[in-house]
PDB file of C-alpha atoms and ligand atoms in Angstrom:
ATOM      1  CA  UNK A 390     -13.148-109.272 -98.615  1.00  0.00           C
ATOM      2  CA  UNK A 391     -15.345-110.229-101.204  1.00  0.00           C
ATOM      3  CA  UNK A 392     -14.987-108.414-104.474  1.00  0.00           C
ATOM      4  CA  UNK A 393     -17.516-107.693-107.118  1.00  0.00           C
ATOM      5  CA  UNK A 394     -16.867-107.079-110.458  1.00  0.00           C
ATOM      6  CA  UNK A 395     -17.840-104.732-112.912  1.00  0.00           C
ATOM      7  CA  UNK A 396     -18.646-105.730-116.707  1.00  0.00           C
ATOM      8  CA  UNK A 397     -15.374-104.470-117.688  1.00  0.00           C
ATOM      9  CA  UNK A 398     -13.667-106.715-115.658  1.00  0.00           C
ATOM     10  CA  UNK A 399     -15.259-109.676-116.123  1.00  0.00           C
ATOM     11  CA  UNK A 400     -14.853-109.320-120.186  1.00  0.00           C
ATOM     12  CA  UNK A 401     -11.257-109.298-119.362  1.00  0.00           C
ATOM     13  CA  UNK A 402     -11.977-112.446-117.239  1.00  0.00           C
ATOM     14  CA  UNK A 403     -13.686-113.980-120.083  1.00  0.00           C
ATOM     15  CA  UNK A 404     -10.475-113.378-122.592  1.00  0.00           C
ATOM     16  CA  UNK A 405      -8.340-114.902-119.746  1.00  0.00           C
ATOM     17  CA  UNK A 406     -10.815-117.633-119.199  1.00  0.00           C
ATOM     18  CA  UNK A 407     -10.496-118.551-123.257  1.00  0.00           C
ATOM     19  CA  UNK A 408      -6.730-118.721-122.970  1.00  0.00           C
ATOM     20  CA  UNK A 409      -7.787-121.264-120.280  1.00  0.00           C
ATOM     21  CA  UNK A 410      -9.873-122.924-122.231  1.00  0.00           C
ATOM     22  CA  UNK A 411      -8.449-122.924-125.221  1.00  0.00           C
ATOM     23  CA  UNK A 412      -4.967-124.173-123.997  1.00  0.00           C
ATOM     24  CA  UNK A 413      -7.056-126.702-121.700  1.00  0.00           C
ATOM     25  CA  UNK A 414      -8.755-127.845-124.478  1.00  0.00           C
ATOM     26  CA  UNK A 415      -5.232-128.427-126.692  1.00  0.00           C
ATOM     27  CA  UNK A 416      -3.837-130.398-123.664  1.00  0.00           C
ATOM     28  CA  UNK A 417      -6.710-132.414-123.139  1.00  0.00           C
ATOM     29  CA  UNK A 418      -6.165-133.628-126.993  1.00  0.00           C
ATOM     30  CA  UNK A 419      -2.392-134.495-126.624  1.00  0.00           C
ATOM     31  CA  UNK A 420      -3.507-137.034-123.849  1.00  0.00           C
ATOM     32  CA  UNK A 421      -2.111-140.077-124.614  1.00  0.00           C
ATOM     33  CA  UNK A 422      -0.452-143.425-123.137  1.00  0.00           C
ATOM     34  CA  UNK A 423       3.475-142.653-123.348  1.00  0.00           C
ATOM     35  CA  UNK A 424       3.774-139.086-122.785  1.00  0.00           C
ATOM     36  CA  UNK A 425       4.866-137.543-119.849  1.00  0.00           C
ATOM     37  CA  UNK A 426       3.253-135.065-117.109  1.00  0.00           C
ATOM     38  CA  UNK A 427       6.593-132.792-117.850  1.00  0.00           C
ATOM     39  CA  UNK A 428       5.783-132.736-121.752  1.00  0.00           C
ATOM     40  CA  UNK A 429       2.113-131.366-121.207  1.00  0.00           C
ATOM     41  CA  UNK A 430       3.330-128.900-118.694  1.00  0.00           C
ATOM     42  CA  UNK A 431       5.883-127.403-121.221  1.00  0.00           C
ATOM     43  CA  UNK A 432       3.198-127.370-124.036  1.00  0.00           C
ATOM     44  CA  UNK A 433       0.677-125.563-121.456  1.00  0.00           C
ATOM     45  CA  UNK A 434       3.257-122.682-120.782  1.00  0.00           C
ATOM     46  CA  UNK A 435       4.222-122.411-124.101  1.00  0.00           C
ATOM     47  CA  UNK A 436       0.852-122.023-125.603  1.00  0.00           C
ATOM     48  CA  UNK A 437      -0.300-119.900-122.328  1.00  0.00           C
ATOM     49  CA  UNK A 438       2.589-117.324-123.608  1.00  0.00           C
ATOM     50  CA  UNK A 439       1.897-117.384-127.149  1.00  0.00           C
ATOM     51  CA  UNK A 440      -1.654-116.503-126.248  1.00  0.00           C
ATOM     52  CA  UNK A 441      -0.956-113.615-124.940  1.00  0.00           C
ATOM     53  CA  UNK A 442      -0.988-115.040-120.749  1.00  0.00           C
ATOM     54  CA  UNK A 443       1.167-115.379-117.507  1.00  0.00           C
ATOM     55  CA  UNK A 444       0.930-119.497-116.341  1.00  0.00           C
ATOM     56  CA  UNK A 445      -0.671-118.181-112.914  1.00  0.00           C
ATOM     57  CA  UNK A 446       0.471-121.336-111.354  1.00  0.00           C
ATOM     58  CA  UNK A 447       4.361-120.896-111.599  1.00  0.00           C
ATOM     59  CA  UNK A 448       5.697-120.258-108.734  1.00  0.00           C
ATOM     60  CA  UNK A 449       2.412-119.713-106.898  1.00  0.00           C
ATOM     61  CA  UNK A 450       3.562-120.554-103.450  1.00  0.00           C
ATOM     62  CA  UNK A 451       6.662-122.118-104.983  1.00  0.00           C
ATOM     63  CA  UNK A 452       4.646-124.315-106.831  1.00  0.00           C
ATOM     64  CA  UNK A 453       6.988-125.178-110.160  1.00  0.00           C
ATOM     65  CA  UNK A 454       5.210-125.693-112.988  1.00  0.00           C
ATOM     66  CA  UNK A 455       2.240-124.250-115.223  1.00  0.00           C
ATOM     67  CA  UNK A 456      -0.481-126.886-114.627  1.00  0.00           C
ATOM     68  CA  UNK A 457      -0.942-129.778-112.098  1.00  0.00           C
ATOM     69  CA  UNK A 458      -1.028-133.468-113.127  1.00  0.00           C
ATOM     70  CA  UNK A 459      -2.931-135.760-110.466  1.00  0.00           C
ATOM     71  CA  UNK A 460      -2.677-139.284-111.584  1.00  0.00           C
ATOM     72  CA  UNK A 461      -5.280-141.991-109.993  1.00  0.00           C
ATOM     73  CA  UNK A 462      -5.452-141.315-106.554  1.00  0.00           C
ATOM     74  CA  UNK A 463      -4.087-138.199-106.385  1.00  0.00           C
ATOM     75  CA  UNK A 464      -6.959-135.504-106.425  1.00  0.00           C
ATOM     76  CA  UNK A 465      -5.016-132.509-106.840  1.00  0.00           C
ATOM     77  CA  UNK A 466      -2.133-129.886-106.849  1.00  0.00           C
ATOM     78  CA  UNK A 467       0.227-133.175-108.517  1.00  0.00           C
ATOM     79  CA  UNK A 468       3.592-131.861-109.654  1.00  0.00           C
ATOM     80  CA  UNK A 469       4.310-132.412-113.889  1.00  0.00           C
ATOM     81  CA  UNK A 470       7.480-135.033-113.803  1.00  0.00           C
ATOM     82  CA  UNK A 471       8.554-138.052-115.876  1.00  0.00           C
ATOM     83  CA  UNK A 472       5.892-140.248-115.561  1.00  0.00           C
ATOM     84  CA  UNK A 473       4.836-141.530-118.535  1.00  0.00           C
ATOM     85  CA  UNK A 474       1.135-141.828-118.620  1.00  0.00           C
ATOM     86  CA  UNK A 475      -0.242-145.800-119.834  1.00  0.00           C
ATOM     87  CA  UNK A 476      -3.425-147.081-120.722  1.00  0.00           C
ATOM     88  CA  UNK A 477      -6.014-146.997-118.151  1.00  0.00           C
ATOM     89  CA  UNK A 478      -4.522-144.042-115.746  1.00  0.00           C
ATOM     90  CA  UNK A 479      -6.906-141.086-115.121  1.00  0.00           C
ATOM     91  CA  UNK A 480      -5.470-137.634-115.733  1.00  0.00           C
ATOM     92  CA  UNK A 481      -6.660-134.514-113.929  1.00  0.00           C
ATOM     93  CA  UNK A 482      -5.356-131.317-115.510  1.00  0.00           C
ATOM     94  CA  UNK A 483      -5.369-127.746-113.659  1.00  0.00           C
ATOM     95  CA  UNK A 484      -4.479-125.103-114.793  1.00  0.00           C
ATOM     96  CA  UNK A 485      -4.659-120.804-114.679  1.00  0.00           C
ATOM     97  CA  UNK A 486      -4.211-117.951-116.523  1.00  0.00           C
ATOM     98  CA  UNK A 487      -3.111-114.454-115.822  1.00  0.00           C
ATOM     99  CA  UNK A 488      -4.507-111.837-118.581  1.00  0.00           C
ATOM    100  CA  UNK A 489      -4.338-108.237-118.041  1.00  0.00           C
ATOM    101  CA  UNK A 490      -3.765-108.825-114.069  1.00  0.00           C
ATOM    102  CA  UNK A 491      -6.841-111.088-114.198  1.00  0.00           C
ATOM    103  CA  UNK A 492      -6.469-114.886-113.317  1.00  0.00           C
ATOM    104  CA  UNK A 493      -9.012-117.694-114.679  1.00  0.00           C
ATOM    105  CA  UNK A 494      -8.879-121.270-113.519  1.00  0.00           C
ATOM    106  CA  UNK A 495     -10.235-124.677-115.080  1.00  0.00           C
ATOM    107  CA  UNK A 496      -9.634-128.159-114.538  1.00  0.00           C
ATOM    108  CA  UNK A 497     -10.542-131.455-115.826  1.00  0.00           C
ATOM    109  CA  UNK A 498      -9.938-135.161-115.691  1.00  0.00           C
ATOM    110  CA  UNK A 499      -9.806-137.052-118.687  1.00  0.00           C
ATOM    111  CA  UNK A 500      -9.176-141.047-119.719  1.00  0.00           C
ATOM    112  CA  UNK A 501      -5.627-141.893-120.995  1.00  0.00           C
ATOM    113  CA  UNK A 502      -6.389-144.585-123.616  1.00  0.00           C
ATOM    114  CA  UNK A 503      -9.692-146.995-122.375  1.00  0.00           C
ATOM    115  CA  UNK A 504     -10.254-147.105-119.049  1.00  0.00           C
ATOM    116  CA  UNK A 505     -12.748-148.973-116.895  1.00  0.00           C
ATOM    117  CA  UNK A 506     -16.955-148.647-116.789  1.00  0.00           C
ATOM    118  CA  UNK A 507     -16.423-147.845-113.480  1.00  0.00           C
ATOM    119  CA  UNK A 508     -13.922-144.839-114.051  1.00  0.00           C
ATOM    120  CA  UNK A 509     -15.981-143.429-116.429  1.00  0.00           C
ATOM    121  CA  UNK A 510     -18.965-143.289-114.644  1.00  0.00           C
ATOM    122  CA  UNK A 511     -17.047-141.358-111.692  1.00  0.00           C
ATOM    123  CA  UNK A 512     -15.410-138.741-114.606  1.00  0.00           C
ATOM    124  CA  UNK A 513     -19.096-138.252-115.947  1.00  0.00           C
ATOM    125  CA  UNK A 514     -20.493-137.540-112.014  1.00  0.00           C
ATOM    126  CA  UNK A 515     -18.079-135.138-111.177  1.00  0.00           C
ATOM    127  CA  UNK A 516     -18.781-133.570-114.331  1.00  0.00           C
ATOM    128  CA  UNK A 517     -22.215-133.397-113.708  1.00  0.00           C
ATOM    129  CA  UNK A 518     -21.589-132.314-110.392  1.00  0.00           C
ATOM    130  CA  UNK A 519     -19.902-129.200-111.758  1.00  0.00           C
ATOM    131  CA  UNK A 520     -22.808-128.292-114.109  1.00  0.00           C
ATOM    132  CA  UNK A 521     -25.314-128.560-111.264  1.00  0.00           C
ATOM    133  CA  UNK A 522     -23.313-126.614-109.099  1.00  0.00           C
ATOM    134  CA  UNK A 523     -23.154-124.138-111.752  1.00  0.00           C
ATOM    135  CA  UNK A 524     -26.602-124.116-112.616  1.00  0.00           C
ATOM    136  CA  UNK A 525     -27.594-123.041-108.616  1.00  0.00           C
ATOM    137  CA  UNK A 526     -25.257-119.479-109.414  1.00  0.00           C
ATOM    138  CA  UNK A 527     -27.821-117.228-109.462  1.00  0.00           C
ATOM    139  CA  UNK A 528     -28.437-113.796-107.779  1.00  0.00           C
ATOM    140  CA  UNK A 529     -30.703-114.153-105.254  1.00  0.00           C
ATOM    141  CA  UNK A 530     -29.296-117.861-104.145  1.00  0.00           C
ATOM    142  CA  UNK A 531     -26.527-118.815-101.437  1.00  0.00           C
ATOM    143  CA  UNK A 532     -23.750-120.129-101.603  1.00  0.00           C
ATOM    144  CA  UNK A 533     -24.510-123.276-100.059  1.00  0.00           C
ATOM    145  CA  UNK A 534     -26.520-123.868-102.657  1.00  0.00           C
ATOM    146  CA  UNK A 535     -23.473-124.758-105.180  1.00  0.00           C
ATOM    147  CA  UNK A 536     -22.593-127.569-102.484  1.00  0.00           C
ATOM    148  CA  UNK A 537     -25.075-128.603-101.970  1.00  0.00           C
ATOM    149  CA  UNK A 538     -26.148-129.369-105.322  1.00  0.00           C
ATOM    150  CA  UNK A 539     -22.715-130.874-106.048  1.00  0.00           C
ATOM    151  CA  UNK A 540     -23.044-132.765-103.033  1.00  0.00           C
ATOM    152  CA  UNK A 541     -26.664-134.360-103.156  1.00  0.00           C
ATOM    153  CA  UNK A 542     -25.667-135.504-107.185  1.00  0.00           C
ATOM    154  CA  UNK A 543     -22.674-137.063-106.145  1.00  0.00           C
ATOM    155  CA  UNK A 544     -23.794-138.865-103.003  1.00  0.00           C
ATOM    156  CA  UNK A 545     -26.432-139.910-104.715  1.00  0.00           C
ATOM    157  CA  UNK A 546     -24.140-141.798-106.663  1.00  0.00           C
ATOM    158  CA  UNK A 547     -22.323-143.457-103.303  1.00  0.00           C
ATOM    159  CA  UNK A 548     -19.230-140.995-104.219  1.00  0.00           C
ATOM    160  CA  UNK A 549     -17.334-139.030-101.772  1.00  0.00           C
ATOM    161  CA  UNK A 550     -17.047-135.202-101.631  1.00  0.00           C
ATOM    162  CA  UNK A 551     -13.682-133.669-100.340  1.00  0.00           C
ATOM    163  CA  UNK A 552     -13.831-131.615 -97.418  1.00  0.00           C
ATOM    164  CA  UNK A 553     -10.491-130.018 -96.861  1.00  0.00           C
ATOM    165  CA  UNK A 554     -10.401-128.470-100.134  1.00  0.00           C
ATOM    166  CA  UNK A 555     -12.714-125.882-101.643  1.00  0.00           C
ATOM    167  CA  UNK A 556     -13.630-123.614-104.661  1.00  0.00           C
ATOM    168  CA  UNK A 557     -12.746-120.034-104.741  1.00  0.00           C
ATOM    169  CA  UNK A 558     -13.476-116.524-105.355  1.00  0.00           C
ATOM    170  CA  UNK A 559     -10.989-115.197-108.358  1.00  0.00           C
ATOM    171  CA  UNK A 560     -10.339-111.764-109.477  1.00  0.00           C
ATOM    172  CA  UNK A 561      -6.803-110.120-110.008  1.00  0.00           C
ATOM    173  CA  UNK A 562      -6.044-113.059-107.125  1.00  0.00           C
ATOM    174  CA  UNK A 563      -6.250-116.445-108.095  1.00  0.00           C
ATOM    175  CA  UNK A 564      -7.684-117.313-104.551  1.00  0.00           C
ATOM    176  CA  UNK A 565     -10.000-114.588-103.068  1.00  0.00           C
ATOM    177  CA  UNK A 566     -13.212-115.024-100.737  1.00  0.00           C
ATOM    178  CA  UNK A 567     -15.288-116.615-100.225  1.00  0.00           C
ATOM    179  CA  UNK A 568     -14.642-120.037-100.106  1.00  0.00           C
ATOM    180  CA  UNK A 569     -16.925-122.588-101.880  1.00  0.00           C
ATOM    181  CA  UNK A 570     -17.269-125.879-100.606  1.00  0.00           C
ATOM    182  CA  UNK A 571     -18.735-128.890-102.514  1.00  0.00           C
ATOM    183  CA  UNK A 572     -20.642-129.798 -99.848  1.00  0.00           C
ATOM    184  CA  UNK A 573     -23.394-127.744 -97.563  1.00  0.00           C
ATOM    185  CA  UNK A 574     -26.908-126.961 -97.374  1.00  0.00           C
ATOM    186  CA  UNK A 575     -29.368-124.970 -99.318  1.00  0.00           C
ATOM    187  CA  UNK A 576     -30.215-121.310 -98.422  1.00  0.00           C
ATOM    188  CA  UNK A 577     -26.923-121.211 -96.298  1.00  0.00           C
ATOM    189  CA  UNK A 578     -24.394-118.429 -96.748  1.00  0.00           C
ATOM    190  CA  UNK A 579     -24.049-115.473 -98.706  1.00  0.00           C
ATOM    191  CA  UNK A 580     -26.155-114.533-100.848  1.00  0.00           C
ATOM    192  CA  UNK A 581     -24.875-114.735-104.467  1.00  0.00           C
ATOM    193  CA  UNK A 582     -25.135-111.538-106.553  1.00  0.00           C
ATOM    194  CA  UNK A 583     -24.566-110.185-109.931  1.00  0.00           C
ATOM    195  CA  UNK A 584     -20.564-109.280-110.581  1.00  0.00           C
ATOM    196  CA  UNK A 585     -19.425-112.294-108.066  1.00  0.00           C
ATOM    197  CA  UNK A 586     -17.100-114.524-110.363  1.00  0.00           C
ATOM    198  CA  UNK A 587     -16.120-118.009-108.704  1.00  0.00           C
ATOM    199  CA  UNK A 588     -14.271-121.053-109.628  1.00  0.00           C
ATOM    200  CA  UNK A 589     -16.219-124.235-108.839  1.00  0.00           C
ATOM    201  CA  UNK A 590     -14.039-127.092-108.350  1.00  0.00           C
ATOM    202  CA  UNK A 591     -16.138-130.231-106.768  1.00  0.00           C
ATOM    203  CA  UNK A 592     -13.096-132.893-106.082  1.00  0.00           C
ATOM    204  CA  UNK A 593     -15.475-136.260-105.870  1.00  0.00           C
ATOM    205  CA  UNK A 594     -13.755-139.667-104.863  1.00  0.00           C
ATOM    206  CA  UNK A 595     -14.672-143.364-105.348  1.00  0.00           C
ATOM    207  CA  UNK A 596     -14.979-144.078-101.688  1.00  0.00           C
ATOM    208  CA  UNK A 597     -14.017-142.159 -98.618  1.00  0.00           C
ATOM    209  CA  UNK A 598     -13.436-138.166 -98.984  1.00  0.00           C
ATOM    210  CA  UNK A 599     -10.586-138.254 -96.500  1.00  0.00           C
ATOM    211  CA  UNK A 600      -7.157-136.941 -97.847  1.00  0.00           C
ATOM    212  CA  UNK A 601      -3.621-136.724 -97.515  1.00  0.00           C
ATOM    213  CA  UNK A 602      -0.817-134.706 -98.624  1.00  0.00           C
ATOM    214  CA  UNK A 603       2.547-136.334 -99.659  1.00  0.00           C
ATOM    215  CA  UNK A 604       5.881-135.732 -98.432  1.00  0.00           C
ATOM    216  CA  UNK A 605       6.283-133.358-101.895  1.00  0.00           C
ATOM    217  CA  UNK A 606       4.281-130.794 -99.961  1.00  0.00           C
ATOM    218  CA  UNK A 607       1.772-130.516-102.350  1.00  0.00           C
ATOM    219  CA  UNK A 608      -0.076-134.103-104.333  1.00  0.00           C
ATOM    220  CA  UNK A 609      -3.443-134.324-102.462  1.00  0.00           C
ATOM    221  CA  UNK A 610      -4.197-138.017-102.627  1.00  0.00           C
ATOM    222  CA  UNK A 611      -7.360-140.066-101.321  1.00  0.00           C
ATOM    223  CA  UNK A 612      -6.653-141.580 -97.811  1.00  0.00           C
ATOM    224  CA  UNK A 613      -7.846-144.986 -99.062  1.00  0.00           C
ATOM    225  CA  UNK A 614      -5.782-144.894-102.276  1.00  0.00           C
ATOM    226  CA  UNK A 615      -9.200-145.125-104.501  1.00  0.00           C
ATOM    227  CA  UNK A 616      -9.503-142.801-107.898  1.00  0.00           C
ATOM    228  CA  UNK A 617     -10.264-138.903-107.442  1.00  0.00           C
ATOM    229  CA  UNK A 618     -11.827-136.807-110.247  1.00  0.00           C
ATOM    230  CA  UNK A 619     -11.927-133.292-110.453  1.00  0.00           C
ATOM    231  CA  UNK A 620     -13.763-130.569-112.803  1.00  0.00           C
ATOM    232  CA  UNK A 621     -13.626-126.983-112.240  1.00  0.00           C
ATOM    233  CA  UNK A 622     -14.598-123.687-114.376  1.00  0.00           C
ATOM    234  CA  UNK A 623     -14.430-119.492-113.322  1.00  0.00           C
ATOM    235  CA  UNK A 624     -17.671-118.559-113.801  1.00  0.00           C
ATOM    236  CA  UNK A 625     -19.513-115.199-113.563  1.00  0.00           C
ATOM    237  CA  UNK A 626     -23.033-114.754-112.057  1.00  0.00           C
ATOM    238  CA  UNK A 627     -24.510-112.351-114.076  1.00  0.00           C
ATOM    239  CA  UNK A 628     -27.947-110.841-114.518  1.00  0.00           C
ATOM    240  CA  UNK A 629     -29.005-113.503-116.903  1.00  0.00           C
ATOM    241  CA  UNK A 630     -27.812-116.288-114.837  1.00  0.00           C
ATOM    242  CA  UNK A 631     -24.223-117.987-114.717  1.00  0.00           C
ATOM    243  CA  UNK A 632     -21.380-117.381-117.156  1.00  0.00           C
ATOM    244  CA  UNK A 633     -18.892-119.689-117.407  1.00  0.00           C
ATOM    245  CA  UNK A 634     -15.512-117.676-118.661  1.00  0.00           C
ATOM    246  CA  UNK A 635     -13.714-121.283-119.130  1.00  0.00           C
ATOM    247  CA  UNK A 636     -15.848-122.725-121.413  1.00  0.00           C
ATOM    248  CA  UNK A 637     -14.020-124.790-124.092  1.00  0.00           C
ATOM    249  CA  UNK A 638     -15.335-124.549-127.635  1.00  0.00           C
ATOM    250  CA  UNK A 639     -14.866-128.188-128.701  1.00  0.00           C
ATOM    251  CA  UNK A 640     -14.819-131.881-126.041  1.00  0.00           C
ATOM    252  CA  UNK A 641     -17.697-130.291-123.621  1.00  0.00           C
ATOM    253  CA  UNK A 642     -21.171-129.829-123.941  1.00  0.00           C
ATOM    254  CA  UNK A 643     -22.423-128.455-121.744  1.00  0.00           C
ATOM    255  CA  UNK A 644     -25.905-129.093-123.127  1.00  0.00           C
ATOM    256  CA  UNK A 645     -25.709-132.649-123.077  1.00  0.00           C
ATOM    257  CA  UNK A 646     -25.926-132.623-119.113  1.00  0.00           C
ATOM    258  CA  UNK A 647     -29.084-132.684-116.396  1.00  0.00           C
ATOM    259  CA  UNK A 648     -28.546-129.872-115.394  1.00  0.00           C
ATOM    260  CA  UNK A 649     -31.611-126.895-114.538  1.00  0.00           C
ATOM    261  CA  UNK A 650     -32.364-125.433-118.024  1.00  0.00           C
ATOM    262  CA  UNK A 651     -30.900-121.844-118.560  1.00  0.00           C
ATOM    263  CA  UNK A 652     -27.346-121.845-118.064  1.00  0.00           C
ATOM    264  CA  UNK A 653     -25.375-119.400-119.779  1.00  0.00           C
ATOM    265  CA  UNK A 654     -23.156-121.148-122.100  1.00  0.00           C
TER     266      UNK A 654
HETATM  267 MG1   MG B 347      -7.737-124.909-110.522  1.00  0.00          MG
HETATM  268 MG1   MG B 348      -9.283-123.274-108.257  1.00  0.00          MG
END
């Protein structure tokens, strides 16, 4: 069942969405070569408690820790541990919030230390990808309009888009319906309308989009062991266009992207 929300509730979803944020945005900045996956994942629960939030992720499924940590290759759902990040590795970060009984969810991969031209420019895509996705979130449109914006901008680039894996309706559940792929065509699928709050998560990979899961149960890595990048955000379509709930305050502009002009910061 798809649920729509009222204004009430997605004001709540926008104070759970700045815990997100806001504790995203502090991880983001403690990047760095020689820290571990294990020491961001105790600042992220620490900080999502002093603000106030339930780490949505703990024990979701028996999943058992706050964020994930996909290094490289892996493309999602990696599980915090000793690894001590070096110069050159690319770090995705997810991570969710419970507020009030409502659950927001952001990701983002960042750089530890320099890393290639050619990492960057898949970090920037996928990025972008998000953005134009977000941009299509309008009442009126489909929901194959998000893919297929995400998907046109990043095979445009020669990237691939990840099938088996999909954004997400979010409410008081951090996975609800309808399911939003990164890929699809224009004018397909529900129509979006005002109160519908997603999260947008296009997972874009250096070459092929196949996947596989490791014997952990749960790190999604690419099938042909190239780098994975993945940006996501909750965002609310609203009568003035899309609101995104997960918006960090510093280390995005959204602005600063080609993206359709009129996106609710
Ligand atoms: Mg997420
Ligand atoms: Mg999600």
């Amino acid at each position: 069942m798809i649920t729509i929300k009222s204004a009430r509730e997605i004001e709540t979803m926008r104070r759970s969405g700045e815990i997100t944020a806001r504790v995203l945005s502090n991880l983001i900045h403690a990047v760095r070569p020689g820290r571990t996956t294990f020491e961001l994942d105790a600042l992220a629960e620490k900080q999502i408690r002093e603000f106030g939030g339930i780490p949505t992720f703990k024990g979701y499924n028996g999943f058992p820790a706050s964020i994930c940590t996909s290094i490289n290759e892996e493309v999602v759902h990696g599980i915090p541990s000793d690894y001590v990040l070096k110069e050159g590795d690319l770090l995705s970060i997810d991570i969710g919030t419970t507020f009030e009984k409502y659950v927001s969810d952001s990701a983002v991969t960042v750089a530890v230390g320099q890393i290639r031209p050619a990492a960057q420019r898949l970090l920037r895509v996928t990025q972008e990808c998000l953005m134009r996705g977000i941009a299509s979130m309008r009442a009126g449109k489909h929901l194959g309009d998000i893919g297929a914006a995400v998907q046109a901008h990043a095979e445009s680039h020669g990237y691939g888009v990840v099938r088996e894996l999909v954004g997400h309706g979010i409410g008081t559940r951090m996975h609800e319906e309808p399911q939003v792929p990164n890929y699809g065509r224009a004018g397909t699928g529900i129509e979006l309308r005002t109160g519908l709050v997603l999260a947008v998560e296009p997972m874009i990979t250096e070459g092929d989009y196949a996947v596989e899961t490791l014997q952990d149960g749960w790190t999604v890595v690419t099938a042909d062991g190239k780098l994975a990048a993945h940006f996501e955000h909750t965002i609310a379509i609203t009568d003035s266009g899309p609101k995104i709930l997960t918006l960090r305050d510093s280390g995005e502009r959204p602005e600063a992207y080609e993206y359709a002009p009129g996106v609710a910061a």
